[in-house]
Short mmCIF file of C-alpha atoms in Angstrom, two decimals:
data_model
loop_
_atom_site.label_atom_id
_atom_site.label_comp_id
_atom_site.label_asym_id
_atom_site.label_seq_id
_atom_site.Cartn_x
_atom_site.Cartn_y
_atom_site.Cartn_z
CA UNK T 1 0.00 0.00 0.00
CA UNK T 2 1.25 3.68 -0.48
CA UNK T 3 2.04 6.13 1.84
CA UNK T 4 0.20 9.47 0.87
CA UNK T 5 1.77 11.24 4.31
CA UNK T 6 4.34 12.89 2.20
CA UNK T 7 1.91 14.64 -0.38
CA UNK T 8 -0.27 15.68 2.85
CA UNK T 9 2.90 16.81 4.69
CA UNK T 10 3.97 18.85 1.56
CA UNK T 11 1.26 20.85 1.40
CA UNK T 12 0.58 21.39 4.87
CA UNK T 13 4.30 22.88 4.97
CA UNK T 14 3.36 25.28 1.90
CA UNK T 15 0.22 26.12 3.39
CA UNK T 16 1.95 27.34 6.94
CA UNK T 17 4.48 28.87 4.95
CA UNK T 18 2.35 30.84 3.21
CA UNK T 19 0.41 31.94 6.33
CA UNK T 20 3.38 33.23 8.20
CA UNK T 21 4.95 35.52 5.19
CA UNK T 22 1.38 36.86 5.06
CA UNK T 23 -1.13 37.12 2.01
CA UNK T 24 0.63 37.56 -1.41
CA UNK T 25 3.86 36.24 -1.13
CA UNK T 26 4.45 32.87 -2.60
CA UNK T 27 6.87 30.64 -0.64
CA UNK T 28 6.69 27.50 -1.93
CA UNK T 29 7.53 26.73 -6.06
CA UNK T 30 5.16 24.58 -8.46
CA UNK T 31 8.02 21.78 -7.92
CA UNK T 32 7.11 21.65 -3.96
CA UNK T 33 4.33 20.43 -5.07
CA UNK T 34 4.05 16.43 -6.10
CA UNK T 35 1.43 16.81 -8.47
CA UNK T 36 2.57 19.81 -9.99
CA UNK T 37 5.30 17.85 -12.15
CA UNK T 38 5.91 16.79 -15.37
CA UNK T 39 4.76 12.91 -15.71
CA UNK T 40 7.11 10.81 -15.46
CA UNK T 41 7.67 7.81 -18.03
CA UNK T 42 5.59 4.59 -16.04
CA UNK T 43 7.10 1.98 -18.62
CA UNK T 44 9.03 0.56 -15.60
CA UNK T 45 5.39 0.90 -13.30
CA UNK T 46 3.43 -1.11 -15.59
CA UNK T 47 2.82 -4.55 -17.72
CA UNK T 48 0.36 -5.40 -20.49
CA UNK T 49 -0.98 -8.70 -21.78
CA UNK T 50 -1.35 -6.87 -25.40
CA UNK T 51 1.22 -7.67 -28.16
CA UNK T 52 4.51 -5.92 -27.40
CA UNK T 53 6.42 -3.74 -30.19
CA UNK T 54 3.15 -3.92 -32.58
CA UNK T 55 4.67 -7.49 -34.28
CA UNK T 56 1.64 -9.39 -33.03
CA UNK T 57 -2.07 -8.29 -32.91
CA UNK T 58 -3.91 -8.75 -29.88
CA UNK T 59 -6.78 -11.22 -29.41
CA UNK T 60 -10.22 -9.55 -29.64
CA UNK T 61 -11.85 -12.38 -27.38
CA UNK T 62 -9.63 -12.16 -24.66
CA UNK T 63 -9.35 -8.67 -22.19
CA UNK T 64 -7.19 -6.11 -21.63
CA UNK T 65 -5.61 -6.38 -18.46
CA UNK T 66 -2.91 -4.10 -17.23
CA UNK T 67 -0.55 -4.55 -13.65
CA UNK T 68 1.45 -2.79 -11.46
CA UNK T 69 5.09 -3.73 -11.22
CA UNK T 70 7.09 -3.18 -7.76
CA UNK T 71 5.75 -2.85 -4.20
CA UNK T 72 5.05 1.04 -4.40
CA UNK T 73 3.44 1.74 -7.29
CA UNK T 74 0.34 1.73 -8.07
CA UNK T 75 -2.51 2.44 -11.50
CA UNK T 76 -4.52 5.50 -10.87
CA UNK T 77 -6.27 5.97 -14.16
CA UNK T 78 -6.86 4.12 -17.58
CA UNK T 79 -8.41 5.12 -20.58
CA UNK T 80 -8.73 2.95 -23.45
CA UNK T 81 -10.38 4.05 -27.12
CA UNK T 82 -10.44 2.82 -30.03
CA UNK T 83 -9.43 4.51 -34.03
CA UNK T 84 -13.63 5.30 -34.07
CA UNK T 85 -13.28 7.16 -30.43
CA UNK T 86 -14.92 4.69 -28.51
CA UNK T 87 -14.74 4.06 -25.27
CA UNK T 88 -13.98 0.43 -23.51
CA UNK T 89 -15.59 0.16 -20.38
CA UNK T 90 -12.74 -1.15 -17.88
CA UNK T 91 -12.30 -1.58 -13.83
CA UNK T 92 -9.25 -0.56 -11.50
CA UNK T 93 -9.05 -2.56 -8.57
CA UNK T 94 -9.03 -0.61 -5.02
CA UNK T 95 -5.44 -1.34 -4.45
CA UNK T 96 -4.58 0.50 -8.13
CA UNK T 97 -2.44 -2.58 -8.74
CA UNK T 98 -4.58 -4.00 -11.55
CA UNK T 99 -7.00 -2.92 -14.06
CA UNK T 100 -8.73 -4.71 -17.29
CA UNK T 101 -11.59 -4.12 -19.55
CA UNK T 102 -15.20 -4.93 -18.78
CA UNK T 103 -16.45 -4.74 -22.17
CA UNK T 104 -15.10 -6.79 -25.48
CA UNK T 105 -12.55 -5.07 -27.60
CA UNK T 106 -13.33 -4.86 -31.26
CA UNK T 107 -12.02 -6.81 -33.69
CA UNK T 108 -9.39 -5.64 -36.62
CA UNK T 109 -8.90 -2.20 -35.06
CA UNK T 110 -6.30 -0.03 -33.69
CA UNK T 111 -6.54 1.04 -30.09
CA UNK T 112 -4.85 3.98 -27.91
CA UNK T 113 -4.29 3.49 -24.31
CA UNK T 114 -3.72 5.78 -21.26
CA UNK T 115 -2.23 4.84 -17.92
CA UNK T 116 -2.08 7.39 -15.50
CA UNK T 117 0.32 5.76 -11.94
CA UNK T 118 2.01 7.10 -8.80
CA UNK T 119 5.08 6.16 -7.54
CA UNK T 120 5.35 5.73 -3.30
CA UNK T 121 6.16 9.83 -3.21
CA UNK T 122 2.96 10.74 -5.17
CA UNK T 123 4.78 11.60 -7.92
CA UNK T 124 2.47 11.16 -11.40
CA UNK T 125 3.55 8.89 -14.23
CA UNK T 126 2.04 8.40 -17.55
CA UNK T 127 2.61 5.79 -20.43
CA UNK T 128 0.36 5.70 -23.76
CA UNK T 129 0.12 2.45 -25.41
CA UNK T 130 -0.55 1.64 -28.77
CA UNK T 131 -2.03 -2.04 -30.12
CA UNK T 132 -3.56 -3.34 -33.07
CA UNK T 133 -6.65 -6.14 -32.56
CA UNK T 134 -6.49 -9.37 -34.73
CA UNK T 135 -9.64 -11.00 -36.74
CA UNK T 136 -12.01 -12.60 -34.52
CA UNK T 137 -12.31 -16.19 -35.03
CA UNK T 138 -13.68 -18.40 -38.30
CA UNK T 139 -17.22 -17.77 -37.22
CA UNK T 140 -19.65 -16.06 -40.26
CA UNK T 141 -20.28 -12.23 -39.72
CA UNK T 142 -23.34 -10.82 -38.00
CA UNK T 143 -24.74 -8.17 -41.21
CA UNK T 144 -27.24 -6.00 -41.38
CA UNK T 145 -29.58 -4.94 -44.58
CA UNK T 146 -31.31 -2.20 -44.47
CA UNK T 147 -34.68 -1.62 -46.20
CA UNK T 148 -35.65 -0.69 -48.08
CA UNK T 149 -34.04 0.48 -51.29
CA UNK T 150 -32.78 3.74 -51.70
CA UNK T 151 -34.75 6.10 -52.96
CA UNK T 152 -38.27 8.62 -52.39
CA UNK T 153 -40.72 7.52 -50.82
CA UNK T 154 -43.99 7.91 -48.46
CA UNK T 155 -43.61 9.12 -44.91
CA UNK T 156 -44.98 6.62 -43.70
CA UNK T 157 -42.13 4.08 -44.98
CA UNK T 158 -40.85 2.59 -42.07
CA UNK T 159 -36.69 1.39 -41.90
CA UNK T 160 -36.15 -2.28 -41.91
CA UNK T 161 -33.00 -3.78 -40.82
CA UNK T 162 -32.59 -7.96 -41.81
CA UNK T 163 -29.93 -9.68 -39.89
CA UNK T 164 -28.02 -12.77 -41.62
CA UNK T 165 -28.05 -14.93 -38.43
CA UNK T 166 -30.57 -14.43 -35.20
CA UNK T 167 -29.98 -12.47 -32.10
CA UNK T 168 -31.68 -13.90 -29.01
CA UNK T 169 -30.06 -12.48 -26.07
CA UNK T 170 -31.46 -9.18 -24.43
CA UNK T 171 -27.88 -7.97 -23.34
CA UNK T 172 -26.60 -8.62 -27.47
CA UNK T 173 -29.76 -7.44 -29.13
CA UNK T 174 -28.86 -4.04 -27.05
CA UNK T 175 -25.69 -3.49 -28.39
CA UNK T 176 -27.06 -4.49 -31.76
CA UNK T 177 -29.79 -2.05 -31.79
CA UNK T 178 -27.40 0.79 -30.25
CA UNK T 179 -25.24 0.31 -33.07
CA UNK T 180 -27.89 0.86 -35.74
CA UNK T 181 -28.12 4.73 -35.81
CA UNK T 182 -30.61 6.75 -38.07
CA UNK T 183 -30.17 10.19 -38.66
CA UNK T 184 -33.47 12.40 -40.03
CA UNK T 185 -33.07 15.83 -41.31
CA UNK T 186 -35.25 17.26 -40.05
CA UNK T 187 -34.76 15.86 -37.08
CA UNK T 188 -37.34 13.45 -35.70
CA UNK T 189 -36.85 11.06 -32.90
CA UNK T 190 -37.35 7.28 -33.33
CA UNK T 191 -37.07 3.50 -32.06
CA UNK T 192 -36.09 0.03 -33.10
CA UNK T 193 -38.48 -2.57 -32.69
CA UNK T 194 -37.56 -6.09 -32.67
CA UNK T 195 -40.29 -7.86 -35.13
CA UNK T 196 -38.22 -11.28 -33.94
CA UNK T 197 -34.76 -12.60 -33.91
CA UNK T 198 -33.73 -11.74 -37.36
CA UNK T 199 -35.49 -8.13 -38.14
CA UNK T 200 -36.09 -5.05 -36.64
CA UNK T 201 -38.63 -2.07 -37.97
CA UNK T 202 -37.71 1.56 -37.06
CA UNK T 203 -39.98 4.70 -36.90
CA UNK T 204 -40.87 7.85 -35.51
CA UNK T 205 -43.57 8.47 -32.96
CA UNK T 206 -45.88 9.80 -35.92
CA UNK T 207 -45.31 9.75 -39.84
CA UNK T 208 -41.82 10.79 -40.83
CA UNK T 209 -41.21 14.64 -42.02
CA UNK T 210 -42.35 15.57 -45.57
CA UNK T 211 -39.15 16.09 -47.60
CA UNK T 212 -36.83 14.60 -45.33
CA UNK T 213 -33.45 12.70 -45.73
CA UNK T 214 -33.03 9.81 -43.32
CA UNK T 215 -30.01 7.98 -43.52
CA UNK T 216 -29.53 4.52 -41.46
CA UNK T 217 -25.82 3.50 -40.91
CA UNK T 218 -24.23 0.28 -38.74
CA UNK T 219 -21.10 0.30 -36.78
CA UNK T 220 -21.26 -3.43 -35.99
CA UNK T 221 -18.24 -3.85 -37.51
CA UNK T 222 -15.53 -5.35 -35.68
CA UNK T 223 -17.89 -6.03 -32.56
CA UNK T 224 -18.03 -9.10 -30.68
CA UNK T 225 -22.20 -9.56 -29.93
CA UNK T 226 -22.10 -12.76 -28.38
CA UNK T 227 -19.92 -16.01 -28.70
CA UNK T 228 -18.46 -16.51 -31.60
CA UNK T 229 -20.59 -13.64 -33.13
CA UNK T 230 -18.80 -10.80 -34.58
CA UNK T 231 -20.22 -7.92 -36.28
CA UNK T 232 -19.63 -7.42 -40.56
CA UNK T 233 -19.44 -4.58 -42.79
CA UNK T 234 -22.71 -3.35 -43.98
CA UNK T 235 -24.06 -1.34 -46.38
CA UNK T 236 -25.58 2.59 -45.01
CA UNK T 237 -28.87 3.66 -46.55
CA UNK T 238 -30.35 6.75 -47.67
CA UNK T 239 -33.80 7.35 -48.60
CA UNK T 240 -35.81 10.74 -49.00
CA UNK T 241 -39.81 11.46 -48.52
CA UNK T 242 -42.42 13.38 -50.41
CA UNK T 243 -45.29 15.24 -49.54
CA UNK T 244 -47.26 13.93 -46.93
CA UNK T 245 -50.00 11.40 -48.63
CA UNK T 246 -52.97 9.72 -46.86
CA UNK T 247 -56.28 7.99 -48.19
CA UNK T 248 -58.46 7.46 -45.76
CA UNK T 249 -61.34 5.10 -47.04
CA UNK T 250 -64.52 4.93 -45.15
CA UNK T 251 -66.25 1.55 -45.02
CA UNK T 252 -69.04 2.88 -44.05
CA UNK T 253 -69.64 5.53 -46.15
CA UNK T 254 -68.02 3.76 -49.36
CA UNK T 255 -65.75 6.81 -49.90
CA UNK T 256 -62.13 7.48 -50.17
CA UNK T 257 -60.98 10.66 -49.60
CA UNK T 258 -57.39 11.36 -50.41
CA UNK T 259 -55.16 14.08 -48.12
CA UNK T 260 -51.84 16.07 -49.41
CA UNK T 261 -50.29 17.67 -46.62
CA UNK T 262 -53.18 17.89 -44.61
CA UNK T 263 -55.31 19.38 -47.13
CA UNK T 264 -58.15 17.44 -49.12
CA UNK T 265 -57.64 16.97 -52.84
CA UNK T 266 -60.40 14.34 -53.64
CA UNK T 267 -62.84 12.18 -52.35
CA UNK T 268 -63.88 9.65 -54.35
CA UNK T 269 -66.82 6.69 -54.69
CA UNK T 270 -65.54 3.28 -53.49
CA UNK T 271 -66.79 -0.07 -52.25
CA UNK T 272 -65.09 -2.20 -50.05
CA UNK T 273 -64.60 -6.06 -48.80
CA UNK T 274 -68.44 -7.67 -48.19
CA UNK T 275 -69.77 -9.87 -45.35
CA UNK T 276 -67.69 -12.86 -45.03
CA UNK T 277 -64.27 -11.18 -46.79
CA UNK T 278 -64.06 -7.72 -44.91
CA UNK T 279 -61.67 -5.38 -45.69
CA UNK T 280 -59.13 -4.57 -42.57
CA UNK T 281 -59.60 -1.82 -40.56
CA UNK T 282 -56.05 0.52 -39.66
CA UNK T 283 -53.13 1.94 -41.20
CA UNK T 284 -51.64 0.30 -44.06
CA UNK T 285 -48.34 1.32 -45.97
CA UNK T 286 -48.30 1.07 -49.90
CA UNK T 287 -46.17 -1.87 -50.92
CA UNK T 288 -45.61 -1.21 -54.12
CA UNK T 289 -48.05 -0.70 -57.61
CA UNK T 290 -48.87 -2.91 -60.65
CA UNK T 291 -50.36 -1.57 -63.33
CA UNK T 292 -51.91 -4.68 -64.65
CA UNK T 293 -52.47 -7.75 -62.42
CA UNK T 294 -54.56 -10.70 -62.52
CA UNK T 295 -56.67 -11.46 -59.69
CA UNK T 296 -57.66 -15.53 -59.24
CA UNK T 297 -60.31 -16.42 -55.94
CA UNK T 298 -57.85 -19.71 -55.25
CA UNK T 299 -55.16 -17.25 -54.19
CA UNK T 300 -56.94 -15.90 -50.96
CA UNK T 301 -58.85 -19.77 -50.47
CA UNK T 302 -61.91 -19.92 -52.76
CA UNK T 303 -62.18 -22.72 -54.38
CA UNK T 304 -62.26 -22.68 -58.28
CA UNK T 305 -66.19 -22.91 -59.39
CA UNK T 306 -67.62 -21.90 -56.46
CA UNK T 307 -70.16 -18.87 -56.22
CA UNK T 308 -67.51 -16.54 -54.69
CA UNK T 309 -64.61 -17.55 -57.44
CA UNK T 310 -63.15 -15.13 -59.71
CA UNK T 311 -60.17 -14.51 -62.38
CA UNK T 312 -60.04 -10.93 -63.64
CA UNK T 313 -57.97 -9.10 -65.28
CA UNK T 314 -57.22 -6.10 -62.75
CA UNK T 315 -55.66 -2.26 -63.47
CA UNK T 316 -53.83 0.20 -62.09
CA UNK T 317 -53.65 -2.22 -58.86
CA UNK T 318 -51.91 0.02 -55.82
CA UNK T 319 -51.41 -3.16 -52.90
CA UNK T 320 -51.17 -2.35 -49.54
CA UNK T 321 -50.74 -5.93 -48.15
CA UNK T 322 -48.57 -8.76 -48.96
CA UNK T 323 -51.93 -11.57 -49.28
CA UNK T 324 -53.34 -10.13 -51.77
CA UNK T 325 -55.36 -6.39 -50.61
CA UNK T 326 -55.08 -3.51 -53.35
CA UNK T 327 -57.02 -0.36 -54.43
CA UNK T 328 -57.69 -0.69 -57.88
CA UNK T 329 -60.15 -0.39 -60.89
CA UNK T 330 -62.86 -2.57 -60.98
CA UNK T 331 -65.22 -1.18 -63.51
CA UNK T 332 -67.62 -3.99 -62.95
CA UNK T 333 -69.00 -2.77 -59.75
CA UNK T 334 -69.37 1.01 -60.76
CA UNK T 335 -72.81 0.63 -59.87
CA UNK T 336 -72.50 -0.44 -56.17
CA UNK T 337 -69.55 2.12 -55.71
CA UNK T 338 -70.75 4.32 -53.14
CA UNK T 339 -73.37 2.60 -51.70
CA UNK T 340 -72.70 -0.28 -50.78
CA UNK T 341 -69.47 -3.34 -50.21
CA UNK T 342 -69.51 -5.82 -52.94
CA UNK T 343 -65.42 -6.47 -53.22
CA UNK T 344 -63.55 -9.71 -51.60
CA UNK T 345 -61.17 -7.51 -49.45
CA UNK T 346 -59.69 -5.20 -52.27
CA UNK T 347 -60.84 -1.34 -52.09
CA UNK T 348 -62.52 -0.83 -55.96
CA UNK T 349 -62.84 2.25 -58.06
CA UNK T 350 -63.82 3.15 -61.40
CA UNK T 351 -60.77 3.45 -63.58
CA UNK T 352 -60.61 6.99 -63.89
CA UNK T 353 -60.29 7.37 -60.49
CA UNK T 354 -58.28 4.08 -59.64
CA UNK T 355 -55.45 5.76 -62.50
CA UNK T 356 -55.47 8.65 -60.71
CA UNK T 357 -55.04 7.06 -57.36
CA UNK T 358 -52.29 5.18 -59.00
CA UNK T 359 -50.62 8.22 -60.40
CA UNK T 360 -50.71 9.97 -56.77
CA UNK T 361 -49.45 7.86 -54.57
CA UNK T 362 -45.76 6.20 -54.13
CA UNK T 363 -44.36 3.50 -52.35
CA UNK T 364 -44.34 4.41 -48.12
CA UNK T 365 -47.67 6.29 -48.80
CA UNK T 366 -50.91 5.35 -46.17
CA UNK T 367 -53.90 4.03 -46.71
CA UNK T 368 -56.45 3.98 -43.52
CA UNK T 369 -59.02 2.09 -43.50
CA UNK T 370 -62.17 2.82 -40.96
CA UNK T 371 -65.63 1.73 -40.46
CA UNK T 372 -64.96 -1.43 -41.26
CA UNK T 373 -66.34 -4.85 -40.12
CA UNK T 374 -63.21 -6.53 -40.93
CA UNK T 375 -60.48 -7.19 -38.45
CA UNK T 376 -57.57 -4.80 -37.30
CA UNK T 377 -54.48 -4.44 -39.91
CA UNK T 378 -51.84 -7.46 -38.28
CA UNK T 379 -48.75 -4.45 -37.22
CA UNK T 380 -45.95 -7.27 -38.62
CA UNK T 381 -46.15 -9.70 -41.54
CA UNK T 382 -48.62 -8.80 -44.04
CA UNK T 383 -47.46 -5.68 -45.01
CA UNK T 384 -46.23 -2.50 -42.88
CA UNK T 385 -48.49 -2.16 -39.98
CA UNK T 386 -46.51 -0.63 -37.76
CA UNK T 387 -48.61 2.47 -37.38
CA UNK T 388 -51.16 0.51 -35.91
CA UNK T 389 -49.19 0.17 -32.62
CA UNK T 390 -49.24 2.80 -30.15
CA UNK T 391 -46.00 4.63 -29.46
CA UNK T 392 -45.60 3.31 -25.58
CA UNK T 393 -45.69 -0.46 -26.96
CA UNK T 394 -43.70 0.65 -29.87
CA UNK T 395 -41.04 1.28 -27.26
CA UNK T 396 -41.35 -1.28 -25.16
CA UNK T 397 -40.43 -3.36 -28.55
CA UNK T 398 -36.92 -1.73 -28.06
CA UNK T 399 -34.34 -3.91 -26.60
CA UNK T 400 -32.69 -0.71 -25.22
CA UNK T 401 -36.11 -0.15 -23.45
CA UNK T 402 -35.62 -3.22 -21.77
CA UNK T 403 -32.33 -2.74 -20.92
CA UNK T 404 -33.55 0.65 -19.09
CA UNK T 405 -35.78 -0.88 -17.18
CA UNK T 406 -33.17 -3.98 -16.16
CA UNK T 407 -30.01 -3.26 -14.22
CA UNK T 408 -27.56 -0.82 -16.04
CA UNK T 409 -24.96 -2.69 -17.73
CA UNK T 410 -22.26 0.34 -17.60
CA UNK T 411 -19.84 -2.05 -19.86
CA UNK T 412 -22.45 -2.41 -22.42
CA UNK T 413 -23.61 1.41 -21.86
CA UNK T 414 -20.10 2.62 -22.61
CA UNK T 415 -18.99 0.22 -25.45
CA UNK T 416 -20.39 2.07 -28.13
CA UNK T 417 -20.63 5.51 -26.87
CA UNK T 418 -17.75 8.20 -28.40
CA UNK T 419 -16.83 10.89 -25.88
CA UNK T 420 -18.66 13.91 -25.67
#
């Protein structure tokens, strides 16, 4: 253990001294003072278990652990960041003979190290080391896709991120999902939300800003998430929105009534899914648009030659579900278009209006659907539902929610964090 009586009896000599000449005169030099001088080089203080002379790279599964060398000195501080200016979580022992990282290091990058010691005097030493990490082990990179392609579209497009491999653990899925950063300009705040093991959805509380520029980036990288799962390189993605479209049909009123930026610019006649084949109720996200589709029964279960089957040729077909729901022209029930629902789930309109709709919307735009006896829009699966889950659950989908709400992990707080 060190003796700190001689820093103590240093100042309390400088601090008499100075008393007795009287205020104003300085007695005692910056050197009287221990921790007034220059650092000394603590090569001699200290050892390393990381590759010596930068001719080996040091094992990214295996901590950083520095020790004191001799009887008297002892570690006071250690700082360890890596060529991104991240931090590594790390703990000193009480005795300030040991210290070593709490967090993993990252793999295949260079880090910069400070040790701060004391010698049995008090005097301050200070040695910076330099190491390079190796490749982690054989094991296939964790990836990340975004979604979806770059490019304009609705504000109500949420982010998708596809993982190559599944994430189970709560502790890993946290430092996955804090490593998956999305930037909005204008700025908008948002959340992850793990759909299951393998994808995540992001939004904003509400839609996303009309003519924005949202750009989704992953330092995974180099990270160790679990054993023998390192992150990969992936791809950023940029994507801009439009104006702010939304078509709100009305079941019950068999009308559609289309909204740019909050303003009405037309309401047109519609009919909607009949008893038996309902159309959902909620927010849906357009998927994408066809202009010419053909529509069989057998694809949504009727059988071929019943009452209810069908094959038609179908245009400008806008779907806003993945099994088979679209707005689109059906010129065959222009007569019960406004009145009353005659459709097997799709939301019809004559083909003026169904080119227009067509022309209006893009990709990301909504489509809300009320008044209807059908069931409520599924929020994962067949389509983009994610509006259709309230903000506070939305959240609580967040693995960094969870976390919050858990013990703090300040190892797994601090991995990815850059100094500020």
């Amino acid at each position: 253990m060190n003796d700190h009586s001689p820093r103590i009896r240093t100042v309390l000599g400088c601090t008499l001294l100075v008393a007795a000449l009287g205020a104003g005169t300085v007695a005692c030099g910056s050197s009287g003072h221990p921790l007034s001088a220059a650092p000394y080089d603590a090569a001699g203080q200290i050892s390393f278990n990381g590759p010596a002379g930068g001719s080996k790279k040091a094992d990214p599964d295996k901590p950083l652990e520095i020790t004191a060398q001799g009887e008297e000195a002892r570690i006071t501080d250690v700082t360890a960041q890596d060529a991104m200016g991240r931090f590594v979580a790390g703990e000193l022992s009480a005795d300030g003979t040991r210290w070593h990282t709490t967090a993993p290091l990252t793999a295949d990058t260079r880090y910069t190290v400070h040790v701060s010691t004391e010698d049995e005097d008090g005097e301050p030493g200070r040695k910076v080391l330099d190491f390079d990490t190796g490749s982690p082990g054989k094991s296939k990179p964790l990836k990340v896709t975004f979604g979806p392609q770059a490019g304009e579209y609705g504000v109500g497009q949420p982010l998708t991120a596809e993982l190559n491999k599944p994430v189970r653990d709560e502790k890993s899925r946290a430092l996955v999902e804090r490593s998956l950063q999305v930037d909005s300009k204008p700025a908008v705040k948002g959340s992850w939300y793990w759909v299951d093991s393998t994808e995540l959805h992001y939004r904003p509380k509400s839609y996303w800003p009309t003519h924005a520029k949202i750009t989704a980036t992953s330092k995974l990288e180099g990270v160790k998430v679990g054993d023998r799962m390192w992150g990969g390189r992936s791809k950023p993605l940029t994507i801009t929105t439009g104006d702010r479209i939304v078509a709100v049909t009305d079941a019950g009123a068999h009308s559609m009534t289309v909204y740019r930026n909050g303003e009405a610019v037309n309401s047109m006649p519609v009919t909607t899914g009949k008893a038996g084949y309902e159309t959902r109720n909620g927010v849906k996200v357009v998927l994408g648009k066809e202009y010419f589709v053909r529509m069989r029964g057998e694809t949504i279960g009727i059988a071929e030659g019943s009452s209810d089957s069908y094959n038609l040729p179908v245009y400008y077909a806008t779907r806003v579900t993945w099994s088979g729901e679209y707005v689109h022209a059906a010129p065959w029930s222009v007569g019960s278009q406004g009145s009353a629902n005659v459709s097997h789930g799709c939301t019809g309109m004559s083909t003026n209006n169904a080119a227009w709709f067509y022309d209006t919307v893009r990709q990301g735009d909504i489509v809300k659907v009320i008044n209807s006896y059908g069931a409520d829009m599924d929020p994962f699966g067949n389509g983009f539902g994610d509006w259709n889950v309230d903000w506070k659950k939305w959240k609580a989908g967040s693995a960094l929610t969870k976390e919050a709400k858990s013990k703090p992990d300040p190892a797994l707080q601090a991995r990815l964090s850059p100094e500020t």
